[in-house]
CSV table of N, CA, C and O in Angstrom, one decimal:
chain,number,residue,atom,x,y,z
A,1,MET,N,-103.4,-94.3,47.2
A,1,MET,CA,-104.3,-95.0,46.2
A,1,MET,C,-105.0,-93.9,45.4
A,1,MET,O,-105.2,-94.0,44.3
A,2,LYS,N,-105.4,-92.7,46.2
A,2,LYS,CA,-106.0,-91.7,45.6
A,2,LYS,C,-105.2,-91.0,44.5
A,2,LYS,O,-105.7,-90.6,43.4
A,3,SER,N,-103.9,-90.7,44.8
A,3,SER,CA,-103.0,-90.2,43.8
A,3,SER,C,-102.9,-91.0,42.6
A,3,SER,O,-102.8,-90.5,41.4
A,4,THR,N,-102.9,-92.3,42.7
A,4,THR,CA,-102.7,-93.3,41.6
A,4,THR,C,-104.0,-93.1,40.7
A,4,THR,O,-103.8,-93.1,39.4
A,5,LYS,N,-105.0,-93.0,41.3
A,5,LYS,CA,-106.4,-92.9,40.4
A,5,LYS,C,-106.4,-91.6,39.7
A,5,LYS,O,-106.7,-91.5,38.6
A,6,ILE,N,-105.9,-90.4,40.5
A,6,ILE,CA,-105.9,-89.1,39.8
A,6,ILE,C,-104.9,-89.1,38.6
A,6,ILE,O,-105.2,-88.7,37.6
A,7,ILE,N,-103.8,-89.7,38.8
A,7,ILE,CA,-102.8,-89.7,37.8
A,7,ILE,C,-103.3,-90.5,36.7
A,7,ILE,O,-103.1,-90.2,35.5
A,8,TYR,N,-103.9,-91.7,36.9
A,8,TYR,CA,-104.4,-92.6,35.9
A,8,TYR,C,-105.4,-91.9,35.0
A,8,TYR,O,-105.4,-91.9,33.9
A,9,TRP,N,-106.4,-91.2,35.7
A,9,TRP,CA,-107.5,-90.5,35.0
A,9,TRP,C,-106.9,-89.3,34.2
A,9,TRP,O,-107.4,-89.1,33.0
A,10,ILE,N,-106.0,-88.7,34.6
A,10,ILE,CA,-105.4,-87.5,33.8
A,10,ILE,C,-104.8,-88.0,32.7
A,10,ILE,O,-105.0,-87.6,31.5
A,11,ILE,N,-103.9,-88.9,32.8
A,11,ILE,CA,-103.1,-89.5,31.6
A,11,ILE,C,-104.0,-90.1,30.7
A,11,ILE,O,-103.9,-90.0,29.4
A,12,THR,N,-104.9,-91.1,31.1
A,12,THR,CA,-105.8,-91.8,30.3
A,12,THR,C,-106.7,-90.9,29.6
A,12,THR,O,-107.0,-91.1,28.4
A,13,SER,N,-107.2,-89.8,30.3
A,13,SER,CA,-108.2,-88.9,29.5
A,13,SER,C,-107.4,-88.1,28.4
A,13,SER,O,-108.0,-87.9,27.4
A,14,LEU,N,-106.2,-87.7,28.7
A,14,LEU,CA,-105.5,-86.9,27.8
A,14,LEU,C,-105.1,-87.9,26.5
A,14,LEU,O,-105.3,-87.5,25.4
A,15,PHE,N,-104.7,-89.1,26.8
A,15,PHE,CA,-104.4,-90.0,25.7
A,15,PHE,C,-105.7,-90.4,25.0
A,15,PHE,O,-105.7,-90.3,23.6
A,16,ALA,N,-106.8,-90.6,25.6
A,16,ALA,CA,-108.1,-90.9,24.9
A,16,ALA,C,-108.6,-89.7,24.1
A,16,ALA,O,-109.0,-90.0,23.0
A,17,LEU,N,-108.3,-88.5,24.6
A,17,LEU,CA,-108.8,-87.4,23.9
A,17,LEU,C,-108.0,-87.2,22.5
A,17,LEU,O,-108.6,-87.0,21.6
A,18,PHE,N,-106.7,-87.5,22.7
A,18,PHE,CA,-105.9,-87.4,21.4
A,18,PHE,C,-106.4,-88.6,20.4
A,18,PHE,O,-106.6,-88.3,19.2
A,19,MET,N,-106.6,-89.8,20.9
A,19,MET,CA,-106.9,-90.8,20.0
A,19,MET,C,-108.4,-90.6,19.4
A,19,MET,O,-108.6,-90.9,18.3
A,20,ILE,N,-109.3,-90.1,20.3
A,20,ILE,CA,-110.6,-89.8,19.7
A,20,ILE,C,-110.6,-88.7,18.7
A,20,ILE,O,-111.2,-88.8,17.6
A,21,SER,N,-109.9,-87.6,18.9
A,21,SER,CA,-109.8,-86.5,17.9
A,21,SER,C,-109.1,-87.0,16.7
A,21,SER,O,-109.6,-86.7,15.6
A,22,ASP,N,-108.1,-87.9,16.8
A,22,ASP,CA,-107.5,-88.5,15.6
A,22,ASP,C,-108.5,-89.3,14.9
A,22,ASP,O,-108.5,-89.4,13.6
A,23,GLY,N,-109.1,-90.2,15.6
A,23,GLY,CA,-110.2,-91.1,15.1
A,23,GLY,C,-111.3,-90.4,14.3
A,23,GLY,O,-111.7,-90.8,13.3
A,24,ILE,N,-111.8,-89.3,14.9
A,24,ILE,CA,-112.9,-88.4,14.3
A,24,ILE,C,-112.3,-87.9,12.9
A,24,ILE,O,-113.1,-88.0,11.9
A,25,GLN,N,-111.1,-87.4,12.9
A,25,GLN,CA,-110.6,-87.0,11.6
A,25,GLN,C,-110.5,-88.0,10.5
A,25,GLN,O,-110.8,-87.9,9.4
A,26,GLU,N,-110.2,-89.3,11.0
A,26,GLU,CA,-110.0,-90.3,10.1
A,26,GLU,C,-111.5,-90.8,9.7
A,26,GLU,O,-111.6,-91.2,8.4
A,27,VAL,N,-112.3,-90.9,10.6
A,27,VAL,CA,-113.8,-91.3,10.2
A,27,VAL,C,-114.3,-90.4,9.2
A,27,VAL,O,-115.0,-90.7,8.3
A,28,MET,N,-114.1,-89.1,9.4
A,28,MET,CA,-114.6,-88.1,8.5
A,28,MET,C,-113.8,-87.9,7.2
A,28,MET,O,-114.2,-87.3,6.3
A,29,GLN,N,-112.7,-88.6,7.2
A,29,GLN,CA,-111.8,-88.8,6.0
A,29,GLN,C,-111.4,-87.3,5.6
A,29,GLN,O,-111.5,-86.9,4.4
A,30,THR,N,-110.8,-86.6,6.6
A,30,THR,CA,-110.3,-85.3,6.3
A,30,THR,C,-109.1,-85.4,5.3
A,30,THR,O,-108.5,-86.5,5.3
A,31,LYS,N,-108.9,-84.4,4.6
A,31,LYS,CA,-107.8,-84.4,3.6
A,31,LYS,C,-106.4,-84.6,4.3
A,31,LYS,O,-105.6,-85.5,3.8
A,32,GLU,N,-106.2,-84.1,5.5
A,32,GLU,CA,-105.0,-84.3,6.2
A,32,GLU,C,-104.8,-85.7,6.6
A,32,GLU,O,-103.7,-86.3,6.4
A,33,ALA,N,-105.8,-86.4,7.1
A,33,ALA,CA,-105.7,-87.8,7.5
A,33,ALA,C,-105.5,-88.7,6.3
A,33,ALA,O,-104.6,-89.6,6.4
A,34,ALA,N,-106.2,-88.5,5.2
A,34,ALA,CA,-106.0,-89.3,4.0
A,34,ALA,C,-104.7,-89.1,3.4
A,34,ALA,O,-103.9,-90.0,3.1
A,35,ASP,N,-104.2,-87.8,3.3
A,35,ASP,CA,-102.9,-87.6,2.8
A,35,ASP,C,-101.8,-88.2,3.6
A,35,ASP,O,-100.8,-88.8,3.0
A,36,PHE,N,-101.9,-88.2,4.9
A,36,PHE,CA,-100.9,-88.9,5.8
A,36,PHE,C,-100.8,-90.3,5.6
A,36,PHE,O,-99.7,-90.9,5.4
A,37,ILE,N,-102.0,-91.0,5.6
A,37,ILE,CA,-102.0,-92.4,5.4
A,37,ILE,C,-101.4,-92.8,3.9
A,37,ILE,O,-100.7,-93.8,4.0
A,38,ILE,N,-101.9,-92.1,3.0
A,38,ILE,CA,-101.3,-92.4,1.6
A,38,ILE,C,-99.9,-92.2,1.5
A,38,ILE,O,-99.2,-93.0,1.0
A,39,LYS,N,-99.4,-91.1,2.2
A,39,LYS,CA,-98.0,-90.8,2.3
A,39,LYS,C,-97.2,-92.0,2.9
A,39,LYS,O,-96.1,-92.3,2.5
A,40,LEU,N,-97.8,-92.7,3.9
A,40,LEU,CA,-97.2,-93.8,4.5
A,40,LEU,C,-97.3,-95.1,3.7
A,40,LEU,O,-96.7,-96.0,4.0
A,41,GLY,N,-98.0,-95.0,2.6
A,41,GLY,CA,-98.1,-96.2,1.7
A,41,GLY,C,-99.3,-97.1,2.0
A,41,GLY,O,-99.4,-98.2,1.4
A,42,TYR,N,-100.3,-96.6,2.8
A,42,TYR,CA,-101.4,-97.4,3.0
A,42,TYR,C,-102.6,-96.9,2.0
A,42,TYR,O,-102.6,-95.8,1.7
A,43,PRO,N,-103.6,-97.8,1.7
A,43,PRO,CA,-104.6,-97.4,1.0
A,43,PRO,C,-105.5,-96.4,1.7
A,43,PRO,O,-105.8,-96.5,2.8
A,44,ALA,N,-106.3,-95.6,0.9
A,44,ALA,CA,-107.2,-94.6,1.5
A,44,ALA,C,-108.4,-95.2,2.3
A,44,ALA,O,-108.9,-94.7,3.2
A,45,TYR,N,-108.8,-96.4,1.8
A,45,TYR,CA,-109.9,-97.1,2.4
A,45,TYR,C,-109.6,-97.6,3.8
A,45,TYR,O,-110.5,-97.9,4.6
A,46,PHE,N,-108.4,-97.6,4.2
A,46,PHE,CA,-108.0,-98.1,5.5
A,46,PHE,C,-108.1,-96.9,6.6
A,46,PHE,O,-108.3,-97.2,7.9
A,47,VAL,N,-108.3,-95.7,6.1
A,47,VAL,CA,-108.4,-94.5,7.0
A,47,VAL,C,-109.7,-94.6,7.9
A,47,VAL,O,-109.5,-94.5,9.2
A,48,PRO,N,-110.9,-94.9,7.5
A,48,PRO,CA,-112.1,-95.0,8.3
A,48,PRO,C,-112.0,-96.1,9.3
A,48,PRO,O,-112.4,-96.0,10.5
A,49,PHE,N,-111.5,-97.2,8.8
A,49,PHE,CA,-111.3,-98.4,9.8
A,49,PHE,C,-110.5,-98.0,11.0
A,49,PHE,O,-110.8,-98.3,12.1
A,50,LEU,N,-109.3,-97.3,10.7
A,50,LEU,CA,-108.5,-96.9,11.8
A,50,LEU,C,-109.2,-96.0,12.8
A,50,LEU,O,-109.0,-96.1,14.0
A,51,GLY,N,-109.9,-95.0,12.2
A,51,GLY,CA,-110.7,-94.1,13.0
A,51,GLY,C,-111.6,-94.7,13.9
A,51,GLY,O,-111.8,-94.3,15.1
A,52,VAL,N,-112.4,-95.6,13.3
A,52,VAL,CA,-113.4,-96.3,14.2
A,52,VAL,C,-112.8,-97.1,15.3
A,52,VAL,O,-113.1,-97.0,16.5
A,53,ALA,N,-111.7,-97.7,14.9
A,53,ALA,CA,-111.0,-98.6,15.9
A,53,ALA,C,-110.4,-97.7,17.1
A,53,ALA,O,-110.4,-98.0,18.3
A,54,LYS,N,-109.9,-96.5,16.7
A,54,LYS,CA,-109.4,-95.6,17.7
A,54,LYS,C,-110.5,-95.1,18.7
A,54,LYS,O,-110.3,-95.0,19.8
A,55,ILE,N,-111.6,-94.7,18.1
A,55,ILE,CA,-112.7,-94.2,18.9
A,55,ILE,C,-113.2,-95.3,19.8
A,55,ILE,O,-113.5,-95.1,21.0
A,56,LEU,N,-113.5,-96.6,19.3
A,56,LEU,CA,-114.0,-97.5,20.1
A,56,LEU,C,-113.0,-98.0,21.1
A,56,LEU,O,-113.3,-98.2,22.4
A,57,GLY,N,-111.7,-98.0,20.9
A,57,GLY,CA,-110.6,-98.2,21.9
A,57,GLY,C,-110.6,-97.2,23.0
A,57,GLY,O,-110.5,-97.6,24.2
A,58,SER,N,-110.7,-95.9,22.6
A,58,SER,CA,-110.8,-94.9,23.6
A,58,SER,C,-112.0,-95.0,24.6
A,58,SER,O,-111.8,-94.9,25.7
A,59,ILE,N,-113.1,-95.4,24.0
A,59,ILE,CA,-114.3,-95.6,24.9
A,59,ILE,C,-114.0,-96.7,25.8
A,59,ILE,O,-114.4,-96.6,27.0
A,60,VAL,N,-113.4,-97.7,25.3
A,60,VAL,CA,-113.2,-99.0,26.2
A,60,VAL,C,-112.3,-98.6,27.3
A,60,VAL,O,-112.5,-99.0,28.5
A,61,ILE,N,-111.2,-97.8,27.1
A,61,ILE,CA,-110.3,-97.6,28.1
A,61,ILE,C,-110.8,-96.5,29.1
A,61,ILE,O,-110.4,-96.4,30.2
A,62,LEU,N,-111.9,-95.7,28.8
A,62,LEU,CA,-112.5,-94.8,29.5
A,62,LEU,C,-113.5,-95.3,30.5
A,62,LEU,O,-113.8,-94.8,31.6
A,63,ILE,N,-114.2,-96.3,30.0
A,63,ILE,CA,-115.4,-96.8,30.9
A,63,ILE,C,-114.9,-97.8,31.8
A,63,ILE,O,-114.0,-98.5,31.5
A,64,PRO,N,-115.4,-97.8,33.0
A,64,PRO,CA,-115.0,-98.8,34.1
A,64,PRO,C,-115.4,-100.3,33.7
A,64,PRO,O,-116.4,-100.5,33.0
A,65,GLY,N,-114.6,-101.2,34.2
A,65,GLY,CA,-114.8,-102.6,33.9
A,65,GLY,C,-114.2,-103.0,32.6
A,65,GLY,O,-113.3,-102.4,32.1
A,66,PHE,N,-114.6,-104.2,32.2
A,66,PHE,CA,-114.2,-104.8,30.9
A,66,PHE,C,-112.6,-104.9,30.8
A,66,PHE,O,-112.0,-104.4,29.9
A,67,PRO,N,-112.2,-105.6,31.7
A,67,PRO,CA,-110.6,-105.6,31.8
A,67,PRO,C,-110.0,-106.3,30.5
A,67,PRO,O,-109.0,-105.8,30.1
A,68,ARG,N,-110.6,-107.3,30.0
A,68,ARG,CA,-110.1,-108.1,28.9
A,68,ARG,C,-110.1,-107.1,27.6
A,68,ARG,O,-109.2,-107.0,26.8
A,69,LEU,N,-111.2,-106.4,27.5
A,69,LEU,CA,-111.3,-105.4,26.4
A,69,LEU,C,-110.3,-104.3,26.5
A,69,LEU,O,-109.7,-103.9,25.5
A,70,LYS,N,-110.0,-103.9,27.7
A,70,LYS,CA,-109.0,-102.8,27.9
A,70,LYS,C,-107.7,-103.3,27.5
A,70,LYS,O,-106.9,-102.6,26.8
A,71,GLU,N,-107.4,-104.5,27.8
A,71,GLU,CA,-106.1,-105.2,27.4
A,71,GLU,C,-105.9,-105.1,25.9
A,71,GLU,O,-104.9,-104.8,25.3
A,72,TRP,N,-107.0,-105.5,25.2
A,72,TRP,CA,-107.0,-105.5,23.8
A,72,TRP,C,-106.9,-104.0,23.2
A,72,TRP,O,-106.2,-103.9,22.2
A,73,ALA,N,-107.6,-103.1,23.8
A,73,ALA,CA,-107.6,-101.7,23.4
A,73,ALA,C,-106.1,-101.2,23.5
A,73,ALA,O,-105.6,-100.5,22.5
A,74,TYR,N,-105.5,-101.5,24.6
A,74,TYR,CA,-104.1,-101.0,24.8
A,74,TYR,C,-103.2,-101.6,23.8
A,74,TYR,O,-102.3,-100.9,23.2
A,75,ALA,N,-103.4,-102.9,23.5
A,75,ALA,CA,-102.5,-103.6,22.5
A,75,ALA,C,-102.7,-103.0,21.2
A,75,ALA,O,-101.7,-102.7,20.4
A,76,GLY,N,-104.0,-102.7,20.8
A,76,GLY,CA,-104.3,-102.1,19.5
A,76,GLY,C,-103.6,-100.7,19.4
A,76,GLY,O,-103.1,-100.3,18.3
A,77,PHE,N,-103.7,-99.9,20.5
A,77,PHE,CA,-103.1,-98.6,20.3
A,77,PHE,C,-101.6,-98.7,20.2
A,77,PHE,O,-101.0,-97.9,19.5
A,78,ILE,N,-100.9,-99.6,20.9
A,78,ILE,CA,-99.5,-99.7,20.7
A,78,ILE,C,-99.1,-100.3,19.4
A,78,ILE,O,-98.1,-99.7,18.8
A,79,PHE,N,-99.9,-101.2,18.8
A,79,PHE,CA,-99.7,-101.6,17.4
A,79,PHE,C,-99.8,-100.4,16.4
A,79,PHE,O,-99.1,-100.3,15.6
A,80,ASP,N,-101.0,-99.6,16.7
A,80,ASP,CA,-101.2,-98.5,15.7
A,80,ASP,C,-100.1,-97.5,15.8
A,80,ASP,O,-99.6,-97.0,14.9
A,81,LEU,N,-99.8,-97.1,17.1
A,81,LEU,CA,-98.8,-96.0,17.3
A,81,LEU,C,-97.4,-96.6,16.9
A,81,LEU,O,-96.6,-95.8,16.3
A,82,GLY,N,-97.0,-97.8,17.2
A,82,GLY,CA,-95.8,-98.2,16.8
A,82,GLY,C,-95.7,-98.5,15.3
A,82,GLY,O,-94.6,-98.1,14.7
A,83,GLY,N,-96.7,-98.9,14.7
A,83,GLY,CA,-96.8,-99.1,13.2
A,83,GLY,C,-96.6,-97.8,12.6
A,83,GLY,O,-95.9,-97.7,11.5
A,84,ALA,N,-97.3,-96.8,13.1
A,84,ALA,CA,-97.2,-95.5,12.5
A,84,ALA,C,-95.8,-94.8,12.5
A,84,ALA,O,-95.4,-94.2,11.6
A,85,THR,N,-95.2,-95.0,13.7
A,85,THR,CA,-93.9,-94.5,13.9
A,85,THR,C,-92.9,-95.2,13.0
A,85,THR,O,-92.1,-94.5,12.4
A,86,TYR,N,-93.1,-96.5,12.9
A,86,TYR,CA,-92.2,-97.2,12.0
A,86,TYR,C,-92.4,-96.8,10.6
A,86,TYR,O,-91.4,-96.6,9.8
A,87,SER,N,-93.7,-96.6,10.2
A,87,SER,CA,-93.9,-96.2,8.8
A,87,SER,C,-93.4,-94.8,8.5
A,87,SER,O,-92.9,-94.6,7.4
A,88,ILE,N,-93.4,-93.9,9.4
A,88,ILE,CA,-93.0,-92.6,9.3
A,88,ILE,C,-91.5,-92.6,9.0
A,88,ILE,O,-90.9,-92.0,8.1
A,89,ILE,N,-90.8,-93.5,9.8
A,89,ILE,CA,-89.3,-93.7,9.6
A,89,ILE,C,-88.9,-94.3,8.4
A,89,ILE,O,-88.0,-93.9,7.6
A,90,ALA,N,-89.9,-95.3,7.9
A,90,ALA,CA,-89.4,-96.1,6.7
A,90,ALA,C,-89.6,-95.3,5.4
A,90,ALA,O,-89.0,-95.6,4.5
A,91,VAL,N,-90.6,-94.3,5.4
A,91,VAL,CA,-90.9,-93.7,4.2
A,91,VAL,C,-89.9,-92.5,3.8
A,91,VAL,O,-90.0,-92.0,2.7
A,92,GLY,N,-89.1,-92.0,4.8
A,92,GLY,CA,-88.3,-91.0,4.4
A,92,GLY,C,-87.4,-90.7,5.6
A,92,GLY,O,-87.2,-91.4,6.5
A,93,PRO,N,-86.8,-89.6,5.5
A,93,PRO,CA,-85.8,-89.1,6.6
A,93,PRO,C,-86.5,-89.0,7.9
A,93,PRO,O,-87.8,-88.6,8.0
A,94,VAL,N,-85.9,-89.4,8.9
A,94,VAL,CA,-86.5,-89.2,10.3
A,94,VAL,C,-86.8,-87.8,10.6
A,94,VAL,O,-85.9,-86.9,10.4
A,95,THR,N,-88.0,-87.5,11.0
A,95,THR,CA,-88.4,-86.1,11.2
A,95,THR,C,-88.8,-86.0,12.6
A,95,THR,O,-88.9,-86.9,13.4
A,96,ALA,N,-89.2,-84.8,13.0
A,96,ALA,CA,-89.8,-84.5,14.3
A,96,ALA,C,-91.1,-85.3,14.5
A,96,ALA,O,-91.4,-85.6,15.7
A,97,GLY,N,-91.8,-85.6,13.4
A,97,GLY,CA,-93.0,-86.4,13.5
A,97,GLY,C,-92.8,-87.8,14.2
A,97,GLY,O,-93.6,-88.2,15.0
A,98,ALA,N,-91.7,-88.4,13.8
A,98,ALA,CA,-91.4,-89.7,14.4
A,98,ALA,C,-91.1,-89.6,15.9
A,98,ALA,O,-91.6,-90.3,16.7
A,99,ALA,N,-90.4,-88.6,16.2
A,99,ALA,CA,-90.1,-88.3,17.7
A,99,ALA,C,-91.2,-88.0,18.4
A,99,ALA,O,-91.5,-88.4,19.6
A,100,PHE,N,-92.2,-87.2,17.8
A,100,PHE,CA,-93.4,-86.7,18.5
A,100,PHE,C,-94.3,-87.9,18.7
A,100,PHE,O,-95.0,-87.9,19.7
A,101,MET,N,-94.3,-89.0,17.9
A,101,MET,CA,-95.2,-90.2,18.1
A,101,MET,C,-94.7,-90.9,19.4
A,101,MET,O,-95.5,-91.5,20.0
A,102,LEU,N,-93.4,-90.7,19.8
A,102,LEU,CA,-93.0,-91.4,21.0
A,102,LEU,C,-93.7,-90.7,22.2
A,102,LEU,O,-93.8,-91.6,23.3
A,103,VAL,N,-94.0,-89.5,22.2
A,103,VAL,CA,-94.8,-88.8,23.3
A,103,VAL,C,-96.1,-89.7,23.5
A,103,VAL,O,-96.5,-90.0,24.6
A,104,PHE,N,-96.9,-89.9,22.4
A,104,PHE,CA,-98.2,-90.6,22.4
A,104,PHE,C,-97.9,-92.1,22.9
A,104,PHE,O,-98.8,-92.7,23.7
A,105,ILE,N,-96.9,-92.8,22.5
A,105,ILE,CA,-96.6,-94.1,22.9
A,105,ILE,C,-96.3,-94.1,24.4
A,105,ILE,O,-96.7,-95.0,25.1
A,106,ALA,N,-95.5,-93.0,24.9
A,106,ALA,CA,-95.3,-92.9,26.2
A,106,ALA,C,-96.6,-92.8,27.1
A,106,ALA,O,-96.8,-93.3,28.2
A,107,PHE,N,-97.5,-91.9,26.6
A,107,PHE,CA,-98.8,-91.8,27.3
A,107,PHE,C,-99.6,-93.2,27.3
A,107,PHE,O,-100.2,-93.5,28.3
A,108,ALA,N,-99.4,-93.9,26.2
A,108,ALA,CA,-100.1,-95.2,26.3
A,108,ALA,C,-99.6,-96.1,27.2
A,108,ALA,O,-100.3,-96.8,28.1
A,109,PHE,N,-98.3,-96.1,27.3
A,109,PHE,CA,-97.6,-97.0,28.3
A,109,PHE,C,-97.9,-96.5,29.8
A,109,PHE,O,-98.1,-97.3,30.7
A,110,ALA,N,-97.9,-95.2,30.0
A,110,ALA,CA,-98.2,-94.6,31.3
A,110,ALA,C,-99.6,-94.9,31.7
A,110,ALA,O,-99.9,-95.3,32.9
A,111,SER,N,-100.6,-94.8,30.8
A,111,SER,CA,-102.0,-95.1,31.1
A,111,SER,C,-102.1,-96.6,31.5
A,111,SER,O,-102.8,-97.0,32.5
A,112,TYR,N,-101.4,-97.5,30.7
A,112,TYR,CA,-101.5,-98.9,31.0
A,112,TYR,C,-100.9,-99.2,32.3
A,112,TYR,O,-101.4,-100.0,33.1
A,113,TYR,N,-99.7,-98.6,32.6
A,113,TYR,CA,-99.0,-98.9,33.9
A,113,TYR,C,-100.0,-98.5,35.1
A,113,TYR,O,-100.1,-99.2,36.0
A,114,PHE,N,-100.5,-97.3,35.0
A,114,PHE,CA,-101.3,-96.8,36.2
A,114,PHE,C,-102.7,-97.5,36.2
A,114,PHE,O,-103.2,-97.6,37.3
A,115,TYR,N,-103.1,-98.0,35.1
A,115,TYR,CA,-104.3,-98.8,35.1
A,115,TYR,C,-104.0,-100.1,36.0
A,115,TYR,O,-104.8,-100.4,36.8
A,116,HIS,N,-102.9,-100.8,35.7
A,116,HIS,CA,-102.7,-102.0,36.5
A,116,HIS,C,-102.2,-101.6,38.0
A,116,HIS,O,-102.5,-102.4,38.8
A,117,LYS,N,-101.6,-100.4,38.1
A,117,LYS,CA,-101.3,-100.0,39.5
A,117,LYS,C,-102.6,-99.8,40.3
A,117,LYS,O,-102.7,-100.2,41.4
A,118,LYS,N,-103.5,-99.2,39.7
A,118,LYS,CA,-104.8,-98.9,40.3
A,118,LYS,C,-105.6,-100.2,40.5
A,118,LYS,O,-106.0,-100.3,41.7
A,119,LEU,N,-105.6,-101.2,39.7
A,119,LEU,CA,-106.2,-102.5,40.0
A,119,LEU,C,-105.5,-103.2,41.1
A,119,LEU,O,-106.2,-103.7,42.0
A,120,LYS,N,-104.2,-103.1,41.2
A,120,LYS,CA,-103.6,-103.8,42.3
A,120,LYS,C,-103.8,-103.1,43.6
A,120,LYS,O,-104.1,-103.8,44.6
A,121,GLU,N,-103.8,-101.8,43.7
A,121,GLU,CA,-104.1,-101.1,44.9
A,121,GLU,C,-105.5,-101.3,45.3
A,121,GLU,O,-105.7,-101.5,46.6
A,122,SER,N,-106.4,-101.4,44.4
A,122,SER,CA,-107.8,-101.6,44.7
A,122,SER,C,-108.0,-103.1,45.2
A,122,SER,O,-108.7,-103.3,46.3
A,123,ALA,N,-107.3,-104.0,44.7
A,123,ALA,CA,-107.4,-105.5,45.2
A,123,ALA,C,-106.8,-105.5,46.6
A,123,ALA,O,-107.4,-106.2,47.5
A,124,GLN,N,-105.7,-104.8,46.8
A,124,GLN,CA,-105.1,-104.8,48.2
A,124,GLN,C,-106.0,-104.2,49.2
A,124,GLN,O,-106.1,-104.6,50.4
A,125,ALA,N,-106.7,-103.1,48.9
A,125,ALA,CA,-107.6,-102.4,49.7
A,125,ALA,C,-108.8,-103.2,50.0
A,125,ALA,O,-109.4,-103.1,51.2
A,126,ALA,N,-109.2,-104.0,49.1
A,126,ALA,CA,-110.4,-104.8,49.3
A,126,ALA,C,-110.2,-106.0,50.2
A,126,ALA,O,-111.0,-106.6,50.7
A,127,GLY,N,-108.9,-106.4,50.4
A,127,GLY,CA,-108.7,-107.4,51.3
A,127,GLY,C,-107.7,-108.4,51.0
A,127,GLY,O,-107.3,-109.3,51.4
């Protein structure tokens, strides 16, 4: 059980750190974030919304409790990362950027998997 918790927190912390740093860039409307969103065909006003959602979702997956909100946050991250990957592929030739997105999708799935494994082990230990 202890190793599951350690793995969960390492994976989740790294994933949340990436999402928070990406979210901060989007909230601040940096040129890179705006250019990337516009290149994908989305309006510039969408950038801060995505940034706030990423920051809030990261906070939710990091704080203990709130299992229903965690489920929504994980779903939102998968929609965001999956949509970004699809958009990257749709707007032009497949680049390393699309493959790189799969790393973050894998982190999201791993965090979600170990979250549920941790919950199951905690329930078994409690009785």
